[in-house]
XYZ file of C-alpha atoms in Angstrom:
257
model
C 0.189 -0.605 0.317
C 1.557 3.624 -0.937
C 1.460 5.766 2.159
C 1.973 9.458 2.046
C 3.295 11.443 5.165
C 2.013 14.757 6.645
C 2.733 17.613 9.583
C 0.069 16.873 12.007
C 1.357 17.942 15.430
C -0.120 16.372 18.697
C -1.092 19.595 21.367
C 1.393 18.515 24.236
C 4.567 18.620 21.455
C 3.825 22.517 20.082
C 3.091 23.378 23.604
C 6.570 22.246 24.504
C 8.323 22.615 21.619
C 7.356 26.788 19.651
C 8.274 27.929 24.161
C 11.451 26.588 23.291
C 12.776 27.442 20.359
C 10.645 31.525 21.452
C 13.321 30.927 23.985
C 16.321 30.577 22.596
C 16.305 32.740 19.663
C 15.952 35.000 23.366
C 18.939 34.597 23.873
C 20.653 34.521 20.651
C 19.307 37.526 19.770
C 20.877 39.415 23.257
C 24.046 37.153 22.909
C 24.380 39.570 19.484
C 23.278 42.630 22.190
C 25.872 41.660 24.221
C 28.573 41.534 20.966
C 28.228 44.870 20.607
C 27.681 46.023 23.887
C 31.020 44.212 24.177
C 33.245 46.034 21.058
C 32.897 48.736 22.745
C 33.712 47.900 25.856
C 36.837 46.584 24.340
C 37.197 49.758 22.605
C 37.152 52.480 25.318
C 39.030 50.326 27.098
C 42.016 49.946 23.689
C 41.499 53.792 23.805
C 42.228 54.297 28.053
C 44.570 52.604 28.045
C 46.579 53.808 25.379
C 46.370 57.377 26.387
C 49.474 59.147 27.841
C 50.783 58.488 31.672
C 49.367 60.959 34.367
C 49.657 61.029 37.760
C 47.290 59.304 40.267
C 45.290 62.033 42.061
C 45.012 61.872 46.059
C 41.498 61.220 45.740
C 40.124 58.150 44.251
C 36.233 59.496 44.429
C 35.460 56.901 41.817
C 38.384 54.096 41.523
C 36.191 52.247 38.715
C 36.992 55.675 36.344
C 40.997 55.030 36.463
C 40.698 50.746 35.654
C 43.052 50.449 32.897
C 44.262 54.347 33.125
C 48.695 54.301 32.909
C 49.420 56.174 36.288
C 52.782 57.356 37.426
C 53.143 57.158 41.370
C 56.129 58.580 43.411
C 56.896 57.496 46.537
C 58.767 54.032 48.044
C 58.017 50.383 48.303
C 57.244 49.009 51.584
C 59.879 45.273 50.578
C 59.145 44.597 54.124
C 55.623 43.509 53.801
C 55.868 41.973 50.519
C 53.129 39.454 49.439
C 52.901 36.518 47.002
C 49.844 35.880 44.869
C 49.714 32.605 42.530
C 50.189 33.326 38.574
C 49.361 31.339 35.571
C 52.477 30.089 34.520
C 55.216 32.284 32.148
C 56.944 30.262 29.504
C 56.629 26.834 31.213
C 57.641 27.990 34.199
C 55.165 28.180 37.038
C 56.065 31.342 40.057
C 54.425 34.632 42.030
C 53.123 37.628 41.295
C 55.201 40.071 43.325
C 52.571 42.055 45.243
C 54.461 45.720 47.485
C 51.986 47.657 49.004
C 53.777 51.653 47.740
C 54.275 54.800 50.180
C 53.324 57.756 48.148
C 54.632 60.731 48.890
C 52.335 63.233 47.312
C 49.880 62.307 50.377
C 48.591 59.710 48.273
C 48.686 57.075 51.798
C 49.510 53.606 50.243
C 48.743 51.308 47.507
C 49.169 48.049 46.490
C 51.455 48.062 43.628
C 51.718 44.259 41.550
C 55.636 44.343 40.223
C 54.652 41.167 38.100
C 55.986 37.799 37.417
C 58.593 35.824 39.788
C 59.563 31.755 38.768
C 58.775 29.281 41.691
C 62.719 29.439 42.809
C 63.245 33.715 42.756
C 60.129 34.728 45.354
C 62.313 34.942 48.260
C 63.665 38.965 47.720
C 67.321 37.427 48.908
C 67.079 35.621 45.959
C 65.854 38.836 43.471
C 68.291 41.140 45.411
C 69.386 43.802 42.728
C 64.849 43.669 42.454
C 64.665 44.887 45.767
C 64.363 48.894 44.996
C 64.908 51.685 47.989
C 64.821 55.154 48.452
C 62.108 56.603 46.650
C 61.458 56.682 43.501
C 58.847 57.075 40.572
C 56.792 54.152 38.065
C 54.635 53.762 35.673
C 51.871 51.295 35.986
C 48.113 50.698 34.502
C 45.023 50.544 37.150
C 43.285 47.737 38.083
C 40.140 46.795 40.266
C 40.989 43.967 42.476
C 39.051 40.757 41.450
C 36.094 39.533 43.438
C 35.953 35.520 43.755
C 34.396 33.013 40.971
C 32.921 30.302 42.355
C 35.545 28.296 39.781
C 38.278 30.228 41.721
C 39.221 29.565 45.574
C 39.151 32.478 47.838
C 42.221 33.275 50.294
C 43.029 31.534 53.293
C 43.559 33.372 56.486
C 47.066 33.406 57.312
C 48.760 31.383 54.138
C 51.904 32.414 52.862
C 50.543 33.210 49.124
C 47.353 34.897 48.118
C 45.552 33.257 45.619
C 43.599 37.075 44.003
C 44.748 40.557 45.409
C 42.438 41.866 47.797
C 43.094 45.327 49.439
C 41.818 45.630 52.836
C 42.165 42.062 53.290
C 45.841 41.878 52.736
C 45.679 45.549 54.875
C 44.885 44.067 57.629
C 46.713 41.047 57.347
C 50.056 42.736 56.342
C 48.470 45.445 59.399
C 48.556 48.719 57.402
C 46.598 51.901 57.343
C 43.826 51.875 54.887
C 45.195 50.665 51.289
C 43.305 52.497 48.249
C 40.780 50.323 46.192
C 42.914 49.194 43.513
C 45.874 48.266 41.646
C 48.613 49.198 40.129
C 50.471 46.799 37.779
C 54.095 47.787 36.936
C 55.159 48.031 34.048
C 58.138 46.170 32.447
C 61.056 47.155 32.406
C 61.897 49.129 35.780
C 63.540 46.445 38.145
C 67.003 45.687 38.282
C 67.648 42.187 37.657
C 64.689 42.074 36.028
C 63.109 40.252 38.338
C 60.295 40.192 39.577
C 59.052 41.421 35.915
C 56.351 43.694 35.656
C 53.126 42.969 33.643
C 52.865 43.661 30.111
C 49.226 45.599 29.541
C 46.666 43.175 30.294
C 42.311 43.381 29.037
C 40.934 40.256 29.992
C 37.372 40.867 28.351
C 37.306 38.489 26.331
C 34.398 38.412 23.090
C 32.687 35.198 22.854
C 29.293 36.240 21.967
C 29.014 35.688 17.982
C 29.925 31.751 19.336
C 27.159 31.667 21.901
C 24.250 32.817 20.096
C 25.080 30.911 16.309
C 24.427 27.621 19.259
C 20.977 29.108 20.291
C 20.434 29.600 16.822
C 21.594 26.301 16.154
C 20.246 24.246 18.820
C 16.674 26.850 17.776
C 17.072 25.088 14.537
C 17.869 21.544 15.426
C 15.038 22.053 17.671
C 12.300 22.937 15.221
C 13.499 20.410 12.602
C 13.372 17.132 15.557
C 9.903 18.665 16.117
C 8.716 18.384 11.797
C 10.582 15.381 11.741
C 8.827 14.296 15.013
C 5.609 15.583 14.329
C 4.513 13.650 10.401
C 2.403 11.446 10.423
C 1.360 8.732 7.870
C -1.685 9.243 4.934
C -2.286 6.625 3.335
C -3.058 6.922 -0.733
C -6.365 8.680 -1.074
C -6.299 6.062 -4.271
C -5.237 2.936 -2.720
C -8.494 4.249 -0.422
C -10.906 4.109 -2.091
C -9.597 0.471 -4.434
C -9.642 -1.327 -0.831
C -12.764 0.210 0.414
C -15.356 -0.296 -3.116
C -18.413 -1.884 -2.848
C -18.340 -5.948 -1.290
C -19.759 -8.061 -2.985
C -23.261 -8.006 -1.534
C -23.435 -4.146 -2.492
C -22.768 -5.901 -5.803
C -26.045 -8.648 -6.591
C -28.638 -7.170 -8.477
C -31.417 -6.523 -6.638
C -34.554 -7.797 -6.830
């Protein structure tokens, strides 16, 4: 028997599928909007990070307005209170970033300066004596705001010799310092005798993967629509075959009296 298939969806399948497709399409569109917003943000950050350095103000009414800005500081390092923070491996070497309190000469208090990477075998300041700068200096760096702990990153452990992330208030308390600025200055490379700590190249860690996310949501919506259509097709008998198989019965063909 020849048969054909027709799209005849059930109410339950329709009520479950159409809202899901609408949500996926909405999420894809939202990701495209986020992509535009992120591109604008990256452009603003790039403009900031390439601007000429200026002196960090004594009073910081809006620290966020200074993030990614090149600044200069004058003062001295409090080398006896430096702190080690876990760092990503560099060129196959495990190590730390050295964060040292910096006492400003302009009366702006203390600012934490991330002086950059040192390998594990140079974690002790005695192993990098040329980089232990004493006395008054001027340095250049990039302002960064401290990051909050994330779901996949453990927070700092009180009393641990190595910190997981820079946390100005907690570090000030642990080092018995007066209140420090609510930001970090990442020292630029080339300012340390002996090369260690190595300083930090200007870095912008703001990935823009929203186009991939949008494509994923749109792809899921299309896939679900195809599954919905294919799964809701039903067999329909061929009309010609139906007419043949449902013709008059032998009784109907008998001559009438």
